[in-house]
Coordinates of C-alpha atoms in Angstrom, one line a residue:
M17 CA 1.1 -38.7 -101.9
D18 CA 0.3 -40.5 -105.1
E19 CA 2.2 -43.4 -106.7
F20 CA 4.7 -42.5 -109.5
V21 CA 7.2 -44.0 -111.8
I22 CA 10.7 -42.9 -112.9
R23 CA 12.5 -44.2 -115.9
G24 CA 16.1 -43.5 -116.9
H25 CA 19.6 -44.3 -116.0
V26 CA 19.9 -45.4 -112.3
I27 CA 23.1 -45.9 -110.3
N28 CA 22.6 -48.4 -107.5
P29 CA 25.1 -49.4 -104.8
V30 CA 24.2 -53.0 -104.5
A31 CA 27.2 -54.0 -102.2
I32 CA 30.2 -52.5 -100.6
D33 CA 32.3 -53.2 -103.7
R34 CA 29.7 -53.2 -106.4
A35 CA 27.5 -50.5 -108.0
T36 CA 25.4 -50.9 -111.1
M37 CA 24.2 -48.4 -113.7
A38 CA 21.3 -49.4 -116.0
N39 CA 18.4 -47.8 -117.8
S40 CA 15.7 -48.7 -115.4
V41 CA 12.1 -48.2 -114.3
V42 CA 11.4 -47.5 -110.7
H43 CA 7.9 -47.8 -109.2
V44 CA 7.3 -45.7 -106.0
G45 CA 4.3 -46.4 -103.8
A46 CA 2.0 -43.9 -102.2
D47 CA 3.8 -44.6 -98.9
G48 CA 7.1 -43.5 -100.3
M49 CA 8.5 -47.0 -100.5
I50 CA 9.9 -48.6 -103.6
I51 CA 7.5 -51.2 -105.0
A52 CA 9.8 -52.4 -107.8
R53 CA 12.9 -51.6 -109.9
H54 CA 13.6 -53.3 -113.2
E55 CA 15.8 -52.7 -116.2
A56 CA 13.9 -50.9 -118.9
S57 CA 14.3 -53.7 -121.4
T58 CA 12.6 -56.4 -119.3
P59 CA 8.9 -57.5 -119.4
M60 CA 8.5 -56.5 -115.8
A61 CA 9.4 -52.9 -116.6
A62 CA 6.9 -52.9 -119.5
Q63 CA 4.2 -54.1 -117.0
I64 CA 5.0 -51.2 -114.6
L65 CA 4.7 -48.6 -117.4
D66 CA 1.5 -50.2 -118.7
H67 CA 0.1 -50.2 -115.1
A68 CA 1.1 -46.5 -114.7
D69 CA -0.6 -45.7 -118.0
R70 CA -3.9 -47.5 -117.1
H71 CA -4.1 -45.8 -113.7
G72 CA -3.0 -42.3 -114.8
M73 CA 0.2 -42.3 -112.7
V74 CA 2.8 -39.7 -113.3
V75 CA 5.9 -41.1 -115.2
H76 CA 9.1 -39.0 -114.9
T77 CA 11.4 -39.7 -117.8
L78 CA 15.0 -38.7 -117.4
S79 CA 17.0 -37.0 -120.1
S80 CA 20.2 -38.5 -121.6
T81 CA 22.3 -36.4 -119.2
Q82 CA 20.4 -37.2 -116.1
L83 CA 21.0 -40.0 -113.5
L84 CA 19.1 -41.2 -110.5
M85 CA 21.1 -42.1 -107.4
P86 CA 20.2 -42.8 -103.7
G87 CA 20.3 -39.8 -101.5
F88 CA 23.3 -39.2 -99.2
A89 CA 23.4 -40.1 -95.5
D90 CA 25.5 -37.9 -93.2
L91 CA 26.1 -39.6 -89.8
H92 CA 27.8 -36.7 -88.0
V93 CA 26.8 -33.1 -88.1
H94 CA 27.1 -30.4 -85.4
A95 CA 24.2 -28.3 -86.3
P96 CA 25.1 -25.2 -84.1
Q97 CA 28.5 -25.1 -85.6
W98 CA 27.2 -24.1 -89.0
P99 CA 28.2 -20.4 -88.6
Q100 CA 31.9 -21.4 -88.1
M101 CA 32.1 -23.9 -91.0
G102 CA 35.5 -23.4 -92.6
R103 CA 36.9 -21.3 -89.7
A104 CA 39.4 -22.0 -86.9
L105 CA 40.7 -25.2 -88.5
D106 CA 44.2 -24.3 -87.5
L107 CA 43.5 -24.8 -83.8
P108 CA 44.1 -28.1 -81.9
L109 CA 40.9 -29.9 -80.9
R110 CA 40.8 -28.8 -77.2
E111 CA 41.6 -25.1 -78.0
W112 CA 39.1 -25.2 -80.8
L113 CA 36.4 -26.4 -78.4
E114 CA 37.3 -23.9 -75.6
Q115 CA 38.0 -20.8 -77.7
R116 CA 35.5 -21.1 -80.5
T117 CA 33.0 -23.9 -80.4
F118 CA 31.7 -23.8 -76.8
P119 CA 31.1 -20.0 -76.9
L120 CA 29.3 -20.4 -80.3
E121 CA 27.1 -23.2 -79.1
A122 CA 26.2 -21.3 -75.9
R123 CA 24.5 -18.7 -78.1
F124 CA 21.8 -21.3 -79.0
A125 CA 20.2 -20.6 -75.7
D126 CA 18.4 -18.0 -77.7
P127 CA 15.9 -19.6 -80.2
T128 CA 15.8 -16.4 -82.2
F129 CA 19.5 -16.8 -82.9
A130 CA 19.1 -20.5 -83.6
A131 CA 16.1 -20.4 -86.0
P132 CA 17.7 -18.8 -89.1
V133 CA 20.9 -20.8 -88.6
Y134 CA 19.1 -24.2 -88.5
D135 CA 16.8 -23.2 -91.4
E136 CA 19.7 -22.3 -93.7
M137 CA 21.6 -25.4 -92.7
V138 CA 18.8 -27.9 -93.3
R139 CA 17.9 -26.4 -96.7
T140 CA 21.6 -26.4 -97.7
L141 CA 22.1 -30.0 -96.8
L142 CA 19.1 -31.0 -98.8
A143 CA 20.4 -29.0 -101.8
N144 CA 23.6 -30.9 -101.6
G145 CA 21.8 -34.2 -101.8
T146 CA 21.7 -35.2 -98.1
T147 CA 18.5 -37.1 -97.4
T148 CA 19.4 -38.5 -93.9
A149 CA 21.4 -36.6 -91.3
V150 CA 22.4 -37.3 -87.7
F151 CA 22.7 -34.1 -85.6
F152 CA 24.3 -33.0 -82.4
A153 CA 22.3 -30.0 -81.3
T154 CA 23.2 -28.2 -78.0
I155 CA 22.3 -28.5 -74.3
H156 CA 19.3 -26.2 -74.9
E157 CA 15.9 -27.9 -75.1
E158 CA 13.9 -25.2 -76.9
S159 CA 16.4 -24.6 -79.7
S160 CA 17.2 -28.3 -80.1
L161 CA 13.5 -29.0 -80.5
L162 CA 13.4 -26.2 -83.0
L163 CA 16.0 -28.1 -85.0
A164 CA 13.8 -31.2 -85.0
R165 CA 10.9 -29.1 -86.2
T166 CA 13.0 -27.5 -88.9
C167 CA 14.0 -30.9 -90.3
L168 CA 10.4 -32.1 -90.2
R169 CA 9.1 -29.0 -92.0
H170 CA 11.6 -29.3 -94.8
G171 CA 11.3 -33.1 -95.1
L172 CA 14.8 -34.1 -94.1
R173 CA 15.1 -37.6 -92.5
A174 CA 16.9 -36.7 -89.3
H175 CA 18.1 -38.0 -85.9
V176 CA 18.5 -35.1 -83.5
G177 CA 20.3 -35.2 -80.2
L178 CA 20.1 -32.9 -77.2
V179 CA 23.7 -32.7 -76.1
A180 CA 24.6 -33.7 -72.5
M181 CA 27.8 -32.4 -70.9
D182 CA 28.3 -31.7 -67.2
D183 CA 32.0 -32.1 -66.3
P184 CA 33.4 -28.8 -65.0
A185 CA 37.0 -30.0 -65.7
L186 CA 36.3 -29.4 -69.4
C187 CA 32.9 -27.6 -69.8
P188 CA 32.7 -23.9 -69.2
P189 CA 30.3 -22.7 -66.5
T190 CA 28.3 -20.8 -69.2
Y191 CA 27.8 -24.0 -71.2
R192 CA 27.2 -27.2 -69.3
N193 CA 24.4 -29.0 -67.6
A194 CA 23.8 -28.0 -64.1
S195 CA 23.7 -31.6 -62.7
V196 CA 23.3 -35.2 -63.7
E197 CA 19.7 -35.1 -62.7
Q198 CA 19.0 -32.0 -64.8
A199 CA 20.7 -33.4 -67.9
L200 CA 18.8 -36.7 -67.6
A201 CA 15.5 -35.0 -67.1
A202 CA 16.1 -32.7 -70.1
T203 CA 17.1 -35.6 -72.3
R204 CA 14.0 -37.6 -71.3
R205 CA 11.7 -34.6 -72.1
F206 CA 13.4 -34.1 -75.4
I207 CA 13.0 -37.7 -76.5
H208 CA 9.3 -37.6 -75.7
A209 CA 8.8 -34.1 -77.3
V210 CA 10.4 -35.2 -80.6
R211 CA 8.4 -38.3 -80.8
A212 CA 5.2 -36.3 -80.2
L213 CA 5.8 -33.6 -82.8
P214 CA 2.7 -33.0 -85.0
G215 CA 3.3 -34.5 -88.4
N216 CA 6.0 -36.9 -87.2
E217 CA 3.8 -39.9 -87.0
S218 CA 6.0 -41.8 -89.5
R219 CA 9.1 -41.0 -87.3
L220 CA 10.9 -39.2 -90.1
V221 CA 12.7 -37.2 -87.3
R222 CA 13.9 -39.2 -84.3
P223 CA 15.6 -38.3 -81.0
M224 CA 19.1 -39.6 -80.0
V225 CA 20.7 -39.8 -76.6
T226 CA 23.9 -37.7 -77.0
P227 CA 26.7 -37.6 -74.5
R228 CA 29.1 -35.2 -76.1
F229 CA 32.1 -37.4 -75.4
I230 CA 33.6 -38.9 -72.3
P231 CA 35.9 -36.0 -71.4
A232 CA 32.8 -33.7 -71.2
C233 CA 30.7 -36.0 -69.1
T234 CA 30.9 -37.3 -65.5
D235 CA 30.7 -41.0 -64.9
G236 CA 27.3 -40.5 -63.3
L237 CA 25.9 -38.8 -66.4
L238 CA 27.3 -41.4 -68.8
R239 CA 25.8 -44.2 -66.7
G240 CA 22.5 -42.5 -66.5
L241 CA 22.3 -41.8 -70.2
G242 CA 23.0 -45.5 -70.9
D243 CA 20.2 -46.5 -68.6
L244 CA 17.9 -43.9 -70.2
A245 CA 18.7 -45.0 -73.8
A246 CA 17.8 -48.6 -72.8
A247 CA 14.6 -47.6 -71.1
E248 CA 13.4 -45.4 -74.0
G249 CA 14.7 -47.7 -76.8
C250 CA 16.6 -44.7 -78.1
L251 CA 19.6 -44.6 -80.4
I252 CA 22.9 -43.1 -79.1
Q253 CA 25.6 -40.9 -80.7
T254 CA 28.9 -39.7 -79.3
H255 CA 32.6 -39.2 -80.2
C256 CA 35.0 -42.1 -79.8
S257 CA 38.8 -42.2 -79.9
E258 CA 38.9 -39.1 -82.1
S259 CA 42.4 -37.6 -81.5
D260 CA 45.6 -38.3 -79.5
W261 CA 44.4 -35.8 -76.9
E262 CA 40.9 -37.2 -76.5
H263 CA 42.0 -40.8 -76.7
D264 CA 44.8 -40.3 -74.1
Y265 CA 42.5 -38.3 -71.8
V266 CA 40.0 -41.2 -71.6
R267 CA 42.7 -43.8 -71.0
Q268 CA 44.1 -41.7 -68.2
R269 CA 40.7 -41.2 -66.6
T270 CA 39.1 -44.6 -67.1
G271 CA 42.1 -46.9 -67.6
V272 CA 40.6 -48.2 -70.9
N273 CA 39.9 -47.1 -74.4
D274 CA 36.8 -45.2 -75.3
T275 CA 35.0 -48.2 -76.7
V276 CA 35.4 -50.3 -73.5
A277 CA 34.5 -47.3 -71.3
L278 CA 31.3 -46.7 -73.4
E279 CA 30.4 -50.4 -73.1
R280 CA 30.8 -50.2 -69.3
F281 CA 28.5 -47.2 -69.2
G282 CA 25.8 -49.0 -71.2
L283 CA 26.3 -46.7 -74.2
L284 CA 27.5 -49.2 -76.8
R285 CA 24.4 -50.6 -78.2
R286 CA 22.7 -51.5 -81.5
S287 CA 23.1 -48.5 -83.9
T288 CA 25.1 -46.4 -81.5
V289 CA 27.0 -44.0 -83.8
L290 CA 30.6 -43.5 -82.9
A291 CA 32.1 -40.5 -84.6
H292 CA 35.8 -40.7 -85.8
S293 CA 37.1 -43.9 -84.0
C294 CA 40.5 -43.4 -85.6
F295 CA 42.4 -45.0 -82.6
M296 CA 40.4 -48.1 -82.2
T297 CA 42.3 -51.3 -81.7
A298 CA 41.3 -54.7 -83.3
D299 CA 39.7 -55.6 -79.9
D300 CA 37.8 -52.3 -79.9
M301 CA 36.4 -53.0 -83.4
A302 CA 35.4 -56.6 -82.4
L303 CA 33.5 -55.1 -79.4
V304 CA 31.8 -52.6 -81.6
H305 CA 30.7 -55.3 -84.0
A306 CA 29.5 -57.5 -81.2
R307 CA 27.3 -54.7 -79.9
G308 CA 26.0 -53.8 -83.4
A309 CA 27.3 -50.2 -83.1
A310 CA 28.6 -48.2 -86.1
I311 CA 31.3 -45.7 -87.0
A312 CA 30.8 -42.3 -88.6
H313 CA 33.9 -41.8 -90.7
C314 CA 34.8 -38.1 -91.0
P315 CA 37.8 -38.0 -93.3
I316 CA 38.0 -34.2 -93.7
S317 CA 37.8 -33.3 -90.0
N318 CA 40.1 -36.2 -89.2
A319 CA 42.8 -34.5 -91.3
Y320 CA 42.5 -31.4 -89.1
F321 CA 41.8 -32.7 -85.6
A322 CA 42.4 -36.4 -85.4
G323 CA 46.0 -36.5 -86.7
A324 CA 45.2 -40.0 -88.1
V325 CA 43.3 -41.8 -90.8
L326 CA 40.6 -44.3 -89.9
P327 CA 41.7 -47.8 -91.0
L328 CA 38.4 -48.3 -92.6
R329 CA 39.0 -51.6 -94.3
A330 CA 40.0 -53.1 -90.9
A331 CA 36.6 -51.9 -89.6
W332 CA 34.8 -53.6 -92.5
Q333 CA 36.9 -56.8 -92.0
A334 CA 35.7 -56.8 -88.3
G335 CA 32.1 -56.6 -89.6
V336 CA 31.5 -53.0 -88.4
H337 CA 28.9 -50.8 -90.1
V338 CA 30.6 -47.6 -91.4
G339 CA 29.0 -44.5 -92.9
L340 CA 30.3 -41.0 -93.6
G341 CA 30.0 -37.8 -91.6
T342 CA 30.8 -34.3 -92.7
D343 CA 31.4 -33.3 -89.0
I344 CA 30.4 -29.7 -89.6
S345 CA 32.3 -27.6 -88.6
G346 CA 35.3 -29.8 -87.9
G347 CA 34.8 -30.6 -91.6
Y348 CA 34.6 -27.6 -93.9
S349 CA 32.1 -29.0 -96.5
P350 CA 28.4 -29.8 -96.1
S351 CA 28.7 -32.2 -99.1
V352 CA 28.7 -35.9 -98.4
A353 CA 30.1 -36.4 -101.9
V354 CA 33.1 -34.2 -101.1
N355 CA 33.7 -36.3 -98.0
A356 CA 33.3 -39.5 -100.0
A357 CA 36.0 -38.4 -102.4
M358 CA 38.2 -37.4 -99.4
A359 CA 37.7 -40.9 -97.9
V360 CA 39.3 -42.4 -101.0
T361 CA 42.1 -39.8 -100.9
A362 CA 42.8 -40.4 -97.2
A363 CA 42.8 -44.2 -97.6
R364 CA 45.2 -43.9 -100.5
M365 CA 47.6 -41.8 -98.4
L366 CA 47.3 -44.3 -95.6
D367 CA 48.1 -47.1 -98.0
S368 CA 51.1 -45.5 -99.7
G369 CA 52.3 -43.4 -96.7
T370 CA 53.3 -39.8 -96.7
D371 CA 56.9 -39.5 -95.4
P372 CA 59.2 -39.1 -98.4
D373 CA 62.2 -39.8 -96.2
R374 CA 61.1 -43.4 -95.8
P375 CA 61.5 -46.0 -98.7
A376 CA 58.3 -46.7 -100.5
A377 CA 58.2 -50.3 -99.2
A378 CA 58.2 -49.1 -95.6
R379 CA 56.2 -45.9 -96.0
G380 CA 52.5 -46.9 -95.7
A381 CA 49.9 -49.5 -94.7
P382 CA 49.3 -51.6 -97.8
G383 CA 45.8 -52.9 -98.3
S384 CA 44.1 -49.7 -97.0
R385 CA 42.9 -48.3 -100.3
L386 CA 39.3 -47.7 -101.1
T387 CA 37.6 -47.5 -104.5
F388 CA 35.0 -44.9 -105.4
T389 CA 32.5 -47.7 -105.5
N390 CA 33.3 -48.3 -101.8
A391 CA 32.9 -44.5 -101.2
L392 CA 29.5 -44.5 -102.8
W393 CA 28.4 -47.3 -100.4
L394 CA 29.7 -45.3 -97.5
A395 CA 27.8 -42.2 -98.6
T396 CA 24.5 -44.1 -99.1
R397 CA 23.6 -47.6 -97.9
G398 CA 26.5 -47.7 -95.4
G399 CA 25.1 -44.8 -93.5
T400 CA 21.4 -45.9 -93.6
A401 CA 22.3 -49.5 -92.6
A402 CA 24.3 -48.1 -89.6
L403 CA 21.1 -46.5 -88.4
G404 CA 18.8 -49.5 -89.2
I405 CA 17.0 -47.5 -91.8
E406 CA 15.7 -49.3 -94.9
A407 CA 16.9 -46.8 -97.5
G408 CA 20.1 -46.1 -99.5
Q409 CA 19.5 -48.4 -102.4
F410 CA 16.9 -48.9 -105.1
A411 CA 15.4 -52.1 -103.8
T412 CA 11.9 -53.3 -103.2
G413 CA 10.8 -52.3 -99.7
Q414 CA 13.3 -49.5 -99.2
A415 CA 12.3 -45.9 -98.8
F416 CA 12.7 -43.8 -102.0
D417 CA 15.3 -41.4 -100.8
A418 CA 16.9 -40.2 -104.0
I419 CA 18.6 -37.5 -106.0
L420 CA 18.3 -36.6 -109.6
I421 CA 21.6 -35.6 -111.0
D422 CA 21.9 -33.5 -114.2
R423 CA 25.4 -33.7 -115.6
A424 CA 24.6 -30.9 -118.2
A425 CA 23.3 -28.4 -115.7
P426 CA 24.5 -24.8 -116.1
G427 CA 27.7 -24.4 -113.9
S428 CA 28.3 -28.1 -113.8
N429 CA 31.9 -29.5 -113.4
I430 CA 30.7 -32.9 -114.7
L431 CA 31.2 -33.5 -118.4
P432 CA 28.0 -35.1 -119.8
P433 CA 28.3 -38.1 -122.1
T434 CA 29.0 -37.2 -125.7
H435 CA 25.9 -37.3 -127.9
G436 CA 25.6 -40.8 -129.4
E437 CA 28.4 -42.3 -127.4
P438 CA 27.7 -45.2 -125.0
D439 CA 27.9 -44.1 -121.3
S440 CA 30.9 -45.2 -119.3
A441 CA 31.0 -48.1 -116.8
A442 CA 29.4 -47.6 -113.4
E443 CA 32.7 -47.2 -111.6
D444 CA 33.8 -44.4 -113.9
V445 CA 30.5 -42.5 -113.6
V446 CA 30.5 -42.9 -109.8
Q447 CA 34.1 -41.6 -109.6
Q448 CA 33.2 -38.7 -111.9
I449 CA 30.2 -37.7 -109.8
L450 CA 31.8 -38.0 -106.4
C451 CA 34.8 -36.0 -107.6
N452 CA 32.9 -33.3 -109.4
I453 CA 29.3 -33.0 -108.2
G454 CA 28.1 -29.6 -107.0
R455 CA 24.8 -28.1 -106.1
P456 CA 24.0 -27.1 -109.7
N457 CA 23.9 -30.8 -110.6
I458 CA 21.3 -31.8 -108.0
H459 CA 18.1 -31.2 -109.8
T460 CA 15.6 -32.9 -107.5
V461 CA 15.7 -34.5 -104.1
W462 CA 13.2 -37.0 -102.7
V463 CA 12.9 -38.2 -99.1
A464 CA 10.5 -41.1 -98.5
G465 CA 9.0 -40.5 -101.9
R466 CA 8.3 -36.8 -101.2
K467 CA 10.0 -34.2 -103.4
V468 CA 11.6 -31.7 -101.1
P469 CA 13.0 -28.2 -101.7
G470 CA 16.5 -27.0 -101.4
P471 CA 17.5 -23.4 -100.7
E472 CA 15.5 -20.8 -102.6

């Protein structure tokens, strides 16, 4: 890949509560990393353009209706649930798993069934601006490795987990690991196979140790997976304190909350991704912070299955990394932007309360609100930082994972700036984009400097 330069309006999430928008020049190296970014009016920007001209580098100049933003990070996707996205959301979590989800995931024992599903899903995520995704696959090694290959072929930065689940109290006989030993051996083989994929020398696609959640795993499997993750230096993902049923189930079985139980099993480590986490206590969040783990906030699926809103500001105040998850198919949209807007909505409802029979002063949890600038951080740098990835911002030394947004694209719901009128403040534009962006607006997607295709 050759070096190139992009000049035009750039939105950059520089902190949890601050985003900038400026006419800028971005210099991307041959390794896909950002060499420099400067405002277009500065001498440094002029030097980059002069350097590009002298060396014959490609310079992409954005139009007045186009913007450059970091790509989106999705920390929680159930890849095999793609065919049921937007279905069965009326069921409680346990019934949803037993009646719909486990039977669907069992079909992925057949790679010929899995291949077109995974191909369509990966292409669609890219077309929606997702440049990093964290996937639960299934218990099947062949089709799960096929998912990793699909991500690599299309250029999606991905973490892929072979699911482990062996407890007959919850898992059906047609969809569970045969034994602790079988599950651990399969996970070890999968880790090595993903790392050895041809073309994956830069580790664009990485394996994850993936106990489904405590109710689906025996103590022996959970402990073995913790030991395996430590021995292999592998990241971990699982569900944590998701719903009343799941949270209470774990407390009855282990005597402690999910977070403490995961710690005892060796599964709470640096960059462990804990999906949902709605029922964490302050002590739980302090433990998560101490171990360097992170939360995948899934605001849409929480509305259907958790019965609660994650107190996200409390997590931030505890120092916990938080990113967003679509939670396909518990969430009905593959768009991280839609989930970012929902995070703002959910936080507002938590702040103000929802019961009209209570007086306004006693109705909510004041101080819970999020801004759209907060939501942009969650959707970009919040997610990549949770995984320890240097991406998600336009900063020197970070990977150029980016999307080019065209506000004047045919079919757009975003009103472009009026001709000759100064553009709005960054907060306004961020809000407008997260509330209205659709696939027609996403003109180009880059991952690690490489332009990648969306669906044809």
